[in-house]
mmCIF file of C-alpha atoms in Angstrom:
data_model
loop_
_atom_site.group_PDB
_atom_site.id
_atom_site.type_symbol
_atom_site.label_atom_id
_atom_site.label_comp_id
_atom_site.label_asym_id
_atom_site.label_seq_id
_atom_site.Cartn_x
_atom_site.Cartn_y
_atom_site.Cartn_z
ATOM 1 C CA UNK K 23 102.580 56.573 124.093
ATOM 2 C CA UNK K 24 100.085 56.910 121.183
ATOM 3 C CA UNK K 25 101.059 59.277 118.344
ATOM 4 C CA UNK K 26 98.122 61.611 119.146
ATOM 5 C CA UNK K 27 99.436 61.961 122.724
ATOM 6 C CA UNK K 28 102.852 62.976 121.422
ATOM 7 C CA UNK K 29 101.194 65.649 119.283
ATOM 8 C CA UNK K 30 99.151 66.990 122.206
ATOM 9 C CA UNK K 31 102.282 67.157 124.363
ATOM 10 C CA UNK K 32 104.241 69.023 121.648
ATOM 11 C CA UNK K 33 101.466 71.571 121.163
ATOM 12 C CA UNK K 34 101.110 72.098 124.920
ATOM 13 C CA UNK K 35 104.855 72.615 125.317
ATOM 14 C CA UNK K 36 104.904 75.174 122.509
ATOM 15 C CA UNK K 37 101.929 77.084 123.941
ATOM 16 C CA UNK K 38 103.548 77.271 127.383
ATOM 17 C CA UNK K 39 106.773 78.535 125.826
ATOM 18 C CA UNK K 40 104.921 81.159 123.818
ATOM 19 C CA UNK K 41 103.042 82.413 126.868
ATOM 20 C CA UNK K 42 106.275 82.561 128.822
ATOM 21 C CA UNK K 43 107.740 84.719 126.072
ATOM 22 C CA UNK K 44 104.919 87.202 126.516
ATOM 23 C CA UNK K 45 102.881 86.293 123.432
ATOM 24 C CA UNK K 46 99.085 86.123 123.633
ATOM 25 C CA UNK K 47 96.704 84.513 121.201
ATOM 26 C CA UNK K 48 94.577 86.847 119.093
ATOM 27 C CA UNK K 49 91.014 87.435 120.285
ATOM 28 C CA UNK K 50 87.851 88.631 118.612
ATOM 29 C CA UNK K 51 85.656 87.666 115.712
ATOM 30 C CA UNK K 52 88.573 86.953 113.366
ATOM 31 C CA UNK K 53 91.508 85.564 115.352
ATOM 32 C CA UNK K 54 94.647 85.099 113.292
ATOM 33 C CA UNK K 55 95.194 81.563 112.060
ATOM 34 C CA UNK K 56 97.727 79.774 114.293
ATOM 35 C CA UNK K 57 101.121 79.252 112.742
ATOM 36 C CA UNK K 58 102.769 75.872 112.639
ATOM 37 C CA UNK K 59 104.180 74.852 116.019
ATOM 38 C CA UNK K 60 107.812 75.867 116.489
ATOM 39 C CA UNK K 61 110.286 75.038 119.256
ATOM 40 C CA UNK K 62 110.597 77.365 122.250
ATOM 41 C CA UNK K 63 114.145 78.148 121.143
ATOM 42 C CA UNK K 64 112.796 79.642 117.908
ATOM 43 C CA UNK K 65 110.423 81.876 119.850
ATOM 44 C CA UNK K 66 113.272 83.131 122.035
ATOM 45 C CA UNK K 67 115.482 83.635 118.972
ATOM 46 C CA UNK K 68 112.824 85.712 117.188
ATOM 47 C CA UNK K 69 112.353 87.897 120.280
ATOM 48 C CA UNK K 70 116.102 88.404 120.593
ATOM 49 C CA UNK K 71 116.322 89.517 116.949
ATOM 50 C CA UNK K 72 113.975 92.461 117.562
ATOM 51 C CA UNK K 73 116.060 95.598 118.178
ATOM 52 C CA UNK K 74 115.371 97.498 121.371
ATOM 53 C CA UNK K 75 113.662 100.825 120.667
ATOM 54 C CA UNK K 76 115.989 103.806 120.691
ATOM 55 C CA UNK K 77 113.981 106.042 122.993
ATOM 56 C CA UNK K 78 116.731 108.666 122.920
ATOM 57 C CA UNK K 79 116.240 108.750 119.155
ATOM 58 C CA UNK K 80 112.468 109.003 119.624
ATOM 59 C CA UNK K 81 113.005 111.943 121.978
ATOM 60 C CA UNK K 82 115.346 113.588 119.477
ATOM 61 C CA UNK K 83 112.687 113.287 116.755
ATOM 62 C CA UNK K 84 110.083 114.881 119.035
ATOM 63 C CA UNK K 85 112.467 117.722 119.866
ATOM 64 C CA UNK K 86 113.128 118.178 116.159
ATOM 65 C CA UNK K 87 109.387 118.502 115.539
ATOM 66 C CA UNK K 88 109.319 121.215 118.198
ATOM 67 C CA UNK K 89 112.326 122.959 116.656
ATOM 68 C CA UNK K 90 110.343 123.012 113.416
ATOM 69 C CA UNK K 91 107.300 124.771 114.817
ATOM 70 C CA UNK K 92 105.311 122.375 117.012
ATOM 71 C CA UNK K 93 104.451 123.618 120.533
ATOM 72 C CA UNK K 94 104.715 120.019 121.765
ATOM 73 C CA UNK K 95 104.963 116.385 120.702
ATOM 74 C CA UNK K 96 104.675 112.886 122.136
ATOM 75 C CA UNK K 97 105.180 109.228 121.249
ATOM 76 C CA UNK K 98 104.176 105.911 122.796
ATOM 77 C CA UNK K 99 105.824 102.598 121.920
ATOM 78 C CA UNK K 100 104.610 99.100 122.808
ATOM 79 C CA UNK K 101 106.690 95.985 122.283
ATOM 80 C CA UNK K 102 107.975 92.769 123.860
ATOM 81 C CA UNK K 103 109.685 94.824 126.583
ATOM 82 C CA UNK K 104 106.513 96.696 127.519
ATOM 83 C CA UNK K 105 105.358 100.288 127.080
ATOM 84 C CA UNK K 106 107.671 103.282 126.780
ATOM 85 C CA UNK K 107 106.686 106.879 126.075
ATOM 86 C CA UNK K 108 108.223 110.316 125.697
ATOM 87 C CA UNK K 109 106.697 113.800 125.736
ATOM 88 C CA UNK K 110 108.100 117.256 125.039
ATOM 89 C CA UNK K 111 106.736 120.794 125.082
ATOM 90 C CA UNK K 112 103.211 121.861 125.886
ATOM 91 C CA UNK K 113 99.729 120.690 124.954
ATOM 92 C CA UNK K 114 98.254 124.145 125.655
ATOM 93 C CA UNK K 115 100.166 127.324 124.832
ATOM 94 C CA UNK K 116 97.906 129.478 127.011
ATOM 95 C CA UNK K 117 97.973 127.480 130.238
ATOM 96 C CA UNK K 118 101.464 126.102 129.631
ATOM 97 C CA UNK K 119 100.251 122.588 130.544
ATOM 98 C CA UNK K 120 102.947 120.079 129.577
ATOM 99 C CA UNK K 121 102.249 117.479 126.930
ATOM 100 C CA UNK K 122 100.490 114.474 128.493
ATOM 101 C CA UNK K 123 100.770 110.997 126.961
ATOM 102 C CA UNK K 124 97.212 110.220 128.131
ATOM 103 C CA UNK K 125 95.627 113.167 126.315
ATOM 104 C CA UNK K 126 93.332 112.836 123.314
ATOM 105 C CA UNK K 127 93.742 114.599 119.966
ATOM 106 C CA UNK K 128 92.394 114.731 116.424
ATOM 107 C CA UNK K 129 93.983 111.944 114.364
ATOM 108 C CA UNK K 130 93.099 113.248 110.885
ATOM 109 C CA UNK K 131 93.593 110.739 108.088
ATOM 110 C CA UNK K 132 94.377 107.872 110.451
ATOM 111 C CA UNK K 133 90.550 107.824 110.441
ATOM 112 C CA UNK K 134 90.782 106.343 106.933
ATOM 113 C CA UNK K 135 92.090 103.083 108.382
ATOM 114 C CA UNK K 136 89.127 102.891 110.766
ATOM 115 C CA UNK K 137 86.761 103.477 107.821
ATOM 116 C CA UNK K 138 88.560 100.832 105.753
ATOM 117 C CA UNK K 139 88.243 98.253 108.513
ATOM 118 C CA UNK K 140 84.485 98.816 108.701
ATOM 119 C CA UNK K 141 84.078 98.520 104.931
ATOM 120 C CA UNK K 142 86.229 95.380 104.766
ATOM 121 C CA UNK K 143 84.176 93.819 107.550
ATOM 122 C CA UNK K 144 81.151 94.389 105.329
ATOM 123 C CA UNK K 145 83.038 92.603 102.533
ATOM 124 C CA UNK K 146 83.683 89.732 104.955
ATOM 125 C CA UNK K 147 79.952 89.650 105.664
ATOM 126 C CA UNK K 148 79.120 89.378 101.968
ATOM 127 C CA UNK K 149 77.441 92.788 101.758
ATOM 128 C CA UNK K 150 79.679 94.126 98.989
ATOM 129 C CA UNK K 151 82.584 93.140 96.756
ATOM 130 C CA UNK K 152 85.887 94.954 96.434
ATOM 131 C CA UNK K 153 85.964 94.825 92.655
ATOM 132 C CA UNK K 154 82.332 95.753 92.091
ATOM 133 C CA UNK K 155 81.399 99.187 90.783
ATOM 134 C CA UNK K 156 80.562 101.735 93.459
ATOM 135 C CA UNK K 157 77.460 102.533 91.417
ATOM 136 C CA UNK K 158 76.191 98.989 92.030
ATOM 137 C CA UNK K 159 75.588 100.014 95.651
ATOM 138 C CA UNK K 160 74.986 103.740 95.219
ATOM 139 C CA UNK K 161 73.296 103.923 91.805
ATOM 140 C CA UNK K 162 74.198 106.956 89.737
ATOM 141 C CA UNK K 163 76.466 108.432 92.424
ATOM 142 C CA UNK K 164 79.674 108.534 90.370
ATOM 143 C CA UNK K 165 80.089 109.575 86.720
ATOM 144 C CA UNK K 166 82.054 106.434 85.831
ATOM 145 C CA UNK K 167 80.841 102.872 86.385
ATOM 146 C CA UNK K 168 84.448 101.675 86.204
ATOM 147 C CA UNK K 169 85.256 103.120 89.657
ATOM 148 C CA UNK K 170 85.280 100.193 92.067
ATOM 149 C CA UNK K 171 85.252 99.898 95.842
ATOM 150 C CA UNK K 172 88.917 98.857 95.695
ATOM 151 C CA UNK K 173 89.775 102.012 93.742
ATOM 152 C CA UNK K 174 88.398 104.120 96.596
ATOM 153 C CA UNK K 175 90.394 102.324 99.280
ATOM 154 C CA UNK K 176 93.625 102.465 97.275
ATOM 155 C CA UNK K 177 93.247 106.094 96.087
ATOM 156 C CA UNK K 178 93.063 105.014 92.464
ATOM 157 C CA UNK K 179 89.585 106.261 91.580
ATOM 158 C CA UNK K 180 90.675 109.512 89.947
ATOM 159 C CA UNK K 181 88.248 111.536 92.083
ATOM 160 C CA UNK K 182 89.662 115.008 92.652
ATOM 161 C CA UNK K 183 90.603 116.013 96.198
ATOM 162 C CA UNK K 184 88.254 118.885 97.053
ATOM 163 C CA UNK K 185 90.510 119.963 99.944
ATOM 164 C CA UNK K 186 93.085 121.328 97.487
ATOM 165 C CA UNK K 187 90.787 124.221 96.626
ATOM 166 C CA UNK K 188 89.136 124.386 100.045
ATOM 167 C CA UNK K 189 92.443 125.025 101.835
ATOM 168 C CA UNK K 190 94.325 126.835 99.084
ATOM 169 C CA UNK K 191 94.534 129.738 101.563
ATOM 170 C CA UNK K 192 95.215 127.830 104.749
ATOM 171 C CA UNK K 193 93.769 129.912 107.583
ATOM 172 C CA UNK K 194 90.925 131.641 105.679
ATOM 173 C CA UNK K 195 89.992 128.261 104.211
ATOM 174 C CA UNK K 196 89.943 126.673 107.627
ATOM 175 C CA UNK K 197 87.940 129.471 109.249
ATOM 176 C CA UNK K 198 85.355 129.201 106.456
ATOM 177 C CA UNK K 199 84.631 125.573 107.389
ATOM 178 C CA UNK K 200 85.559 125.499 111.104
ATOM 179 C CA UNK K 201 81.899 125.467 112.203
ATOM 180 C CA UNK K 202 80.239 124.382 108.980
ATOM 181 C CA UNK K 203 78.333 121.094 108.707
ATOM 182 C CA UNK K 204 78.500 119.394 105.306
ATOM 183 C CA UNK K 205 76.594 116.414 104.003
ATOM 184 C CA UNK K 206 78.568 113.653 102.323
ATOM 185 C CA UNK K 207 76.880 114.589 99.050
ATOM 186 C CA UNK K 208 77.999 118.214 99.334
ATOM 187 C CA UNK K 209 81.613 117.128 99.747
ATOM 188 C CA UNK K 210 81.389 114.721 96.829
ATOM 189 C CA UNK K 211 79.833 117.442 94.687
ATOM 190 C CA UNK K 212 82.872 119.639 95.405
ATOM 191 C CA UNK K 213 85.085 116.852 94.069
ATOM 192 C CA UNK K 214 82.923 116.154 91.021
ATOM 193 C CA UNK K 215 82.967 119.834 90.072
ATOM 194 C CA UNK K 216 86.685 119.478 89.304
ATOM 195 C CA UNK K 217 88.419 117.406 86.597
ATOM 196 C CA UNK K 218 89.311 113.871 87.532
ATOM 197 C CA UNK K 219 93.005 113.222 88.129
ATOM 198 C CA UNK K 220 93.390 109.838 86.437
ATOM 199 C CA UNK K 221 91.461 107.045 84.762
ATOM 200 C CA UNK K 222 90.115 104.515 87.294
ATOM 201 C CA UNK K 223 92.802 102.123 88.474
ATOM 202 C CA UNK K 224 95.648 103.691 86.517
ATOM 203 C CA UNK K 225 97.682 105.365 89.246
ATOM 204 C CA UNK K 226 97.759 106.359 92.904
ATOM 205 C CA UNK K 227 96.510 109.869 93.660
ATOM 206 C CA UNK K 228 95.611 110.622 97.270
ATOM 207 C CA UNK K 229 92.140 112.139 97.628
ATOM 208 C CA UNK K 230 89.916 112.686 100.649
ATOM 209 C CA UNK K 231 86.921 112.335 98.314
ATOM 210 C CA UNK K 232 87.543 108.577 98.148
ATOM 211 C CA UNK K 233 86.819 108.157 101.828
ATOM 212 C CA UNK K 234 83.797 110.432 101.713
ATOM 213 C CA UNK K 235 82.339 107.831 99.337
ATOM 214 C CA UNK K 236 83.493 105.072 101.718
ATOM 215 C CA UNK K 237 81.433 106.757 104.434
ATOM 216 C CA UNK K 238 78.427 106.858 102.090
ATOM 217 C CA UNK K 239 78.824 103.124 101.390
ATOM 218 C CA UNK K 240 79.024 102.311 105.099
ATOM 219 C CA UNK K 241 75.842 104.229 105.835
ATOM 220 C CA UNK K 242 73.981 102.733 102.847
ATOM 221 C CA UNK K 243 74.921 99.136 103.685
ATOM 222 C CA UNK K 244 74.408 99.362 107.455
ATOM 223 C CA UNK K 245 71.464 101.737 107.471
ATOM 224 C CA UNK K 246 73.167 103.580 110.319
ATOM 225 C CA UNK K 247 75.532 106.573 110.717
ATOM 226 C CA UNK K 248 79.270 105.901 110.424
ATOM 227 C CA UNK K 249 79.583 106.808 114.116
ATOM 228 C CA UNK K 250 77.513 103.742 114.977
ATOM 229 C CA UNK K 251 79.660 101.491 112.781
ATOM 230 C CA UNK K 252 82.877 102.727 114.416
ATOM 231 C CA UNK K 253 81.437 102.257 117.887
ATOM 232 C CA UNK K 254 79.945 98.783 117.434
ATOM 233 C CA UNK K 255 82.638 97.312 115.231
ATOM 234 C CA UNK K 256 85.888 98.818 116.549
ATOM 235 C CA UNK K 257 85.703 101.099 119.594
ATOM 236 C CA UNK K 258 83.712 98.779 121.881
ATOM 237 C CA UNK K 259 85.251 95.415 120.878
ATOM 238 C CA UNK K 260 88.779 96.795 121.411
ATOM 239 C CA UNK K 261 87.745 98.824 124.491
ATOM 240 C CA UNK K 262 89.063 102.058 123.005
ATOM 241 C CA UNK K 263 87.767 104.257 125.796
ATOM 242 C CA UNK K 264 89.435 107.433 124.538
ATOM 243 C CA UNK K 265 88.493 107.063 120.892
ATOM 244 C CA UNK K 266 85.384 108.749 119.520
ATOM 245 C CA UNK K 267 83.677 110.241 116.491
ATOM 246 C CA UNK K 268 81.770 113.314 117.605
ATOM 247 C CA UNK K 269 80.940 114.987 114.278
ATOM 248 C CA UNK K 270 79.500 117.599 114.095
ATOM 249 C CA UNK K 271 80.289 118.525 117.720
ATOM 250 C CA UNK K 272 83.311 120.833 117.858
ATOM 251 C CA UNK K 273 84.564 119.813 121.296
ATOM 252 C CA UNK K 274 87.114 117.255 122.458
ATOM 253 C CA UNK K 275 85.895 116.056 125.839
ATOM 254 C CA UNK K 276 88.216 115.309 128.732
ATOM 255 C CA UNK K 277 91.986 115.710 128.820
ATOM 256 C CA UNK K 278 93.083 116.742 125.347
ATOM 257 C CA UNK K 279 95.797 118.436 123.341
ATOM 258 C CA UNK K 280 95.166 121.792 121.708
ATOM 259 C CA UNK K 281 96.138 122.050 118.048
ATOM 260 C CA UNK K 282 97.898 125.019 116.435
ATOM 261 C CA UNK K 283 97.766 125.850 112.729
ATOM 262 C CA UNK K 284 100.596 127.728 111.014
ATOM 263 C CA UNK K 285 99.363 130.568 108.754
ATOM 264 C CA UNK K 286 100.795 130.793 105.252
ATOM 265 C CA UNK K 287 102.630 134.055 105.953
ATOM 266 C CA UNK K 288 105.870 133.431 107.828
ATOM 267 C CA UNK K 289 105.897 135.024 111.263
ATOM 268 C CA UNK K 290 102.117 135.319 111.635
ATOM 269 C CA UNK K 291 100.810 134.003 114.981
ATOM 270 C CA UNK K 292 99.657 130.397 115.289
ATOM 271 C CA UNK K 293 95.906 129.802 115.113
ATOM 272 C CA UNK K 294 94.265 127.610 117.792
ATOM 273 C CA UNK K 295 92.356 125.156 115.597
ATOM 274 C CA UNK K 296 91.253 122.715 118.304
ATOM 275 C CA UNK K 297 87.518 123.380 118.142
ATOM 276 C CA UNK K 298 86.020 122.514 114.762
ATOM 277 C CA UNK K 299 83.393 120.212 113.296
ATOM 278 C CA UNK K 300 85.868 118.470 110.949
ATOM 279 C CA UNK K 301 82.762 118.131 108.790
ATOM 280 C CA UNK K 302 84.944 118.809 105.760
ATOM 281 C CA UNK K 303 86.497 115.346 106.369
ATOM 282 C CA UNK K 304 84.057 113.136 108.319
ATOM 283 C CA UNK K 305 84.878 109.480 107.469
ATOM 284 C CA UNK K 306 88.099 110.703 105.842
ATOM 285 C CA UNK K 307 89.493 112.307 109.003
ATOM 286 C CA UNK K 308 87.229 113.186 111.964
ATOM 287 C CA UNK K 309 88.136 110.542 114.579
ATOM 288 C CA UNK K 310 89.621 111.546 117.972
ATOM 289 C CA UNK K 311 91.915 109.173 119.893
ATOM 290 C CA UNK K 312 94.930 108.787 122.193
ATOM 291 C CA UNK K 313 98.372 107.181 121.794
ATOM 292 C CA UNK K 314 97.419 104.094 123.823
ATOM 293 C CA UNK K 315 94.195 103.517 121.900
ATOM 294 C CA UNK K 316 95.959 103.941 118.561
ATOM 295 C CA UNK K 317 98.596 101.383 119.563
ATOM 296 C CA UNK K 318 95.848 98.971 120.569
ATOM 297 C CA UNK K 319 94.034 99.491 117.274
ATOM 298 C CA UNK K 320 97.004 99.002 114.941
ATOM 299 C CA UNK K 321 98.287 95.999 116.906
ATOM 300 C CA UNK K 322 94.854 94.354 116.893
ATOM 301 C CA UNK K 323 94.461 94.986 113.179
ATOM 302 C CA UNK K 324 97.811 93.412 112.369
ATOM 303 C CA UNK K 325 97.117 90.442 114.660
ATOM 304 C CA UNK K 326 93.926 89.654 112.752
ATOM 305 C CA UNK K 327 91.431 90.607 115.444
ATOM 306 C CA UNK K 328 89.297 92.835 113.226
ATOM 307 C CA UNK K 329 89.257 91.143 109.821
ATOM 308 C CA UNK K 330 89.380 87.676 108.327
ATOM 309 C CA UNK K 331 92.808 86.444 107.193
ATOM 310 C CA UNK K 332 91.792 87.042 103.562
ATOM 311 C CA UNK K 333 90.760 90.647 104.199
ATOM 312 C CA UNK K 334 93.841 91.339 106.337
ATOM 313 C CA UNK K 335 95.983 90.041 103.480
ATOM 314 C CA UNK K 336 94.098 92.214 100.989
ATOM 315 C CA UNK K 337 94.479 95.281 103.194
ATOM 316 C CA UNK K 338 98.241 94.799 103.537
ATOM 317 C CA UNK K 339 98.830 94.121 99.825
ATOM 318 C CA UNK K 340 100.416 97.379 98.708
ATOM 319 C CA UNK K 341 101.699 99.289 95.701
ATOM 320 C CA UNK K 342 104.341 102.070 95.659
ATOM 321 C CA UNK K 343 103.343 105.691 96.141
ATOM 322 C CA UNK K 344 106.757 107.065 95.146
ATOM 323 C CA UNK K 345 109.707 106.244 92.927
ATOM 324 C CA UNK K 346 111.975 105.383 95.865
ATOM 325 C CA UNK K 347 109.968 102.218 96.624
ATOM 326 C CA UNK K 348 109.971 102.829 100.372
ATOM 327 C CA UNK K 349 106.403 104.147 100.719
ATOM 328 C CA UNK K 350 103.378 102.102 99.744
ATOM 329 C CA UNK K 351 99.580 102.065 100.029
ATOM 330 C CA UNK K 352 97.162 99.160 100.453
ATOM 331 C CA UNK K 353 93.475 99.359 101.349
ATOM 332 C CA UNK K 354 93.314 102.425 103.580
ATOM 333 C CA UNK K 355 96.713 101.493 104.957
ATOM 334 C CA UNK K 356 100.235 102.789 104.394
ATOM 335 C CA UNK K 357 103.372 100.654 104.490
ATOM 336 C CA UNK K 358 106.747 102.228 105.175
ATOM 337 C CA UNK K 359 109.980 100.306 104.585
ATOM 338 C CA UNK K 360 112.467 101.595 107.141
ATOM 339 C CA UNK K 361 116.233 101.905 106.785
ATOM 340 C CA UNK K 362 116.853 98.709 108.762
ATOM 341 C CA UNK K 363 114.602 96.664 106.484
ATOM 342 C CA UNK K 364 111.645 96.555 108.889
ATOM 343 C CA UNK K 365 108.233 97.062 107.327
ATOM 344 C CA UNK K 366 105.551 98.869 109.322
ATOM 345 C CA UNK K 367 101.865 99.304 108.520
ATOM 346 C CA UNK K 368 99.533 102.090 109.595
ATOM 347 C CA UNK K 369 98.627 105.601 108.550
ATOM 348 C CA UNK K 370 99.644 109.212 108.859
ATOM 349 C CA UNK K 371 97.190 111.914 109.824
ATOM 350 C CA UNK K 372 96.922 115.647 109.231
ATOM 351 C CA UNK K 373 94.088 117.809 110.462
ATOM 352 C CA UNK K 374 94.405 121.501 111.285
ATOM 353 C CA UNK K 375 96.750 121.690 114.273
ATOM 354 C CA UNK K 376 97.782 118.016 114.468
ATOM 355 C CA UNK K 377 100.221 115.625 112.791
ATOM 356 C CA UNK K 378 99.913 111.927 113.657
ATOM 357 C CA UNK K 379 101.794 108.708 112.879
ATOM 358 C CA UNK K 380 100.483 105.332 114.026
ATOM 359 C CA UNK K 381 102.191 102.171 112.780
ATOM 360 C CA UNK K 382 102.817 98.554 113.781
ATOM 361 C CA UNK K 383 104.881 95.651 112.525
ATOM 362 C CA UNK K 384 103.050 93.045 110.455
ATOM 363 C CA UNK K 385 102.888 90.626 113.389
ATOM 364 C CA UNK K 386 101.413 93.328 115.625
ATOM 365 C CA UNK K 387 104.029 92.771 118.335
ATOM 366 C CA UNK K 388 105.451 96.299 118.097
ATOM 367 C CA UNK K 389 103.534 99.541 117.645
ATOM 368 C CA UNK K 390 104.222 103.262 117.825
ATOM 369 C CA UNK K 391 101.943 106.303 117.850
ATOM 370 C CA UNK K 392 103.341 109.834 117.671
ATOM 371 C CA UNK K 393 101.722 113.269 117.535
ATOM 372 C CA UNK K 394 102.845 116.885 117.179
ATOM 373 C CA UNK K 395 100.304 119.643 117.810
ATOM 374 C CA UNK K 396 100.798 121.721 114.691
ATOM 375 C CA UNK K 397 100.202 121.566 110.932
ATOM 376 C CA UNK K 398 100.905 123.470 107.705
ATOM 377 C CA UNK K 399 104.577 123.102 108.582
ATOM 378 C CA UNK K 400 105.899 120.084 106.730
ATOM 379 C CA UNK K 401 109.320 120.087 108.394
ATOM 380 C CA UNK K 402 107.628 119.250 111.696
ATOM 381 C CA UNK K 403 105.757 116.393 110.010
ATOM 382 C CA UNK K 404 108.949 115.014 108.473
ATOM 383 C CA UNK K 405 110.772 115.275 111.803
ATOM 384 C CA UNK K 406 107.980 113.419 113.595
ATOM 385 C CA UNK K 407 108.412 110.538 111.146
ATOM 386 C CA UNK K 408 111.842 109.994 112.684
ATOM 387 C CA UNK K 409 110.117 108.382 115.658
ATOM 388 C CA UNK K 410 109.395 105.348 113.475
ATOM 389 C CA UNK K 411 113.054 104.834 112.562
ATOM 390 C CA UNK K 412 114.175 105.139 116.181
ATOM 391 C CA UNK K 413 111.424 102.950 117.628
ATOM 392 C CA UNK K 414 111.476 100.102 115.123
ATOM 393 C CA UNK K 415 115.132 100.097 114.011
ATOM 394 C CA UNK K 416 116.820 100.889 117.336
ATOM 395 C CA UNK K 417 120.130 102.679 117.670
ATOM 396 C CA UNK K 418 121.997 103.273 114.453
ATOM 397 C CA UNK K 419 125.398 101.589 114.072
ATOM 398 C CA UNK K 420 128.554 103.500 114.943
ATOM 399 C CA UNK K 421 130.302 105.421 112.163
ATOM 400 C CA UNK K 422 132.910 102.699 111.633
ATOM 401 C CA UNK K 423 130.230 100.061 111.179
ATOM 402 C CA UNK K 424 128.296 102.301 108.781
ATOM 403 C CA UNK K 425 131.334 102.703 106.530
ATOM 404 C CA UNK K 426 131.634 98.928 106.250
ATOM 405 C CA UNK K 427 127.911 98.351 105.616
ATOM 406 C CA UNK K 428 126.028 101.345 104.174
ATOM 407 C CA UNK K 429 122.513 101.849 105.528
ATOM 408 C CA UNK K 430 119.491 102.672 103.397
ATOM 409 C CA UNK K 431 118.154 106.236 103.669
ATOM 410 C CA UNK K 432 115.750 106.681 106.563
ATOM 411 C CA UNK K 433 112.190 107.970 106.509
ATOM 412 C CA UNK K 434 113.222 111.576 107.146
ATOM 413 C CA UNK K 435 115.552 111.789 104.145
ATOM 414 C CA UNK K 436 112.594 112.983 102.058
ATOM 415 C CA UNK K 437 109.609 115.199 102.957
ATOM 416 C CA UNK K 438 106.675 113.551 104.692
ATOM 417 C CA UNK K 439 103.683 112.538 102.598
ATOM 418 C CA UNK K 440 100.899 115.108 102.723
ATOM 419 C CA UNK K 441 97.322 114.285 103.673
ATOM 420 C CA UNK K 442 96.255 117.931 103.141
ATOM 421 C CA UNK K 443 97.633 120.796 101.032
ATOM 422 C CA UNK K 444 100.363 122.746 102.828
ATOM 423 C CA UNK K 445 102.297 125.927 102.158
ATOM 424 C CA UNK K 446 105.363 125.341 104.361
#
C-alpha cells in the first residue's frame, strides 16, 4: 500500500475514534486548528481522566448561596457525560415560582467577554491593533495617548470606575439610574472627572469605564450599534436564542428570573431590581442570557469558533489579579485555577439583583454556568463560586486521603471578586 494510503487510513481511524468518544470538530469562521493525530486509546484515556462533576456539591453551593441571602439559584453543567443541572429556591418571590433552568436573566459583567470577542474579531479583520493607542481610533477621546486597546481589555488603563461613586449608596444609587439612559460619552465623562488609578499598563485595576470605551470602539469601527455587532457576530452564528441586548428597554421578555437587591442597612426589605435600562453599564454589562446559551458561548469560544487561533491565544494569556496566584485576567476573560489544578476560563457577572459565573475548560469540553438572584451580598457570590469547584474538580477526597496529600485552597476560601461596589 502506498505511504499516502497509510496516512489516509490512520487519519480516518483517528477521526472515527474521536467521533465515537463524543468529540465534534469546531465549526464557524475560525475553527480550531486540528491537533496531531493520536491513537484512539489516548482519546479514551483523556476522557477517563476527567473527573465526574459532583452535582451534590453543586447543589450544596447553590443552597449555600440561598442561605446567604439569595431567593434562588441554579447551575447547568455540560461535559462528556452530557448535561446536568440543579435549581433551588424561587425565581419570583411574589408568585413563588420555582427557579427554572430555562429562564433568562441579566448576566452583568459576563457581557465584557461578549464585547471582547467582537473587538478581537475586528483585530482579526485588520480594523485595529491591540497595542495601538485608543486615540488613534477615537481622536482626543482619552487624556493619555499611552492608553492602548489592550489596556482596556486587561483593565490596565488606569481609567477610574465611575460605578464606585454611582453606587456608593446602593439602593438610592440604583434607583437614580434605574430608568435613566446614558450615552457612552456621559459615562466616560463620569470616569474622567475622577483621578486615574494607575499609569497605563502598570497594574490591574478593574473598571467598567474600560468596556464603555470598548463599546465606543465597536460602534466607531463598525458604524453600527453594539447590539448589531453582538447579534451578527455572536448571537446568530451560535444560535443563542435566549441571549439579547435590549438597552435601553427595561424588560426581560419571556420566561425570566426576577432579581433582588440587598439594601445597605441590614434587615431592610429586598428591592426588586429586575426592570432597569442597565444604561449605566451598556457594553460593560447589559446582556441578558440563559444557562444553556452561556454554556454554548464559553464552549464555542474555547474551541476556537469565534476567533482566530492567534486571538484566542491572546485572549487566554493572563496575568494575576491577586497575590494568591489563583485568579487571573486576560483580554476580557478571567482564569481561575481550581484546587484540583484545573484551569477554567470565563467571567463573573454582577448587576443589581443577579450574580453569575460562566466558565469552561480550555478545550471547551466542559462548561458551567451558575446564577443566584441577588446582589450586594458578597457571601452569596462567594458561595456560588463553589459550583465551579464541584463541577470541574468532582468529589473531594476522603479525610484520610487529604491528610496524605494536602489539597490547595478552593475558590471559596477567599471572598469573590467584585464587579461592582458592595456593602455586604
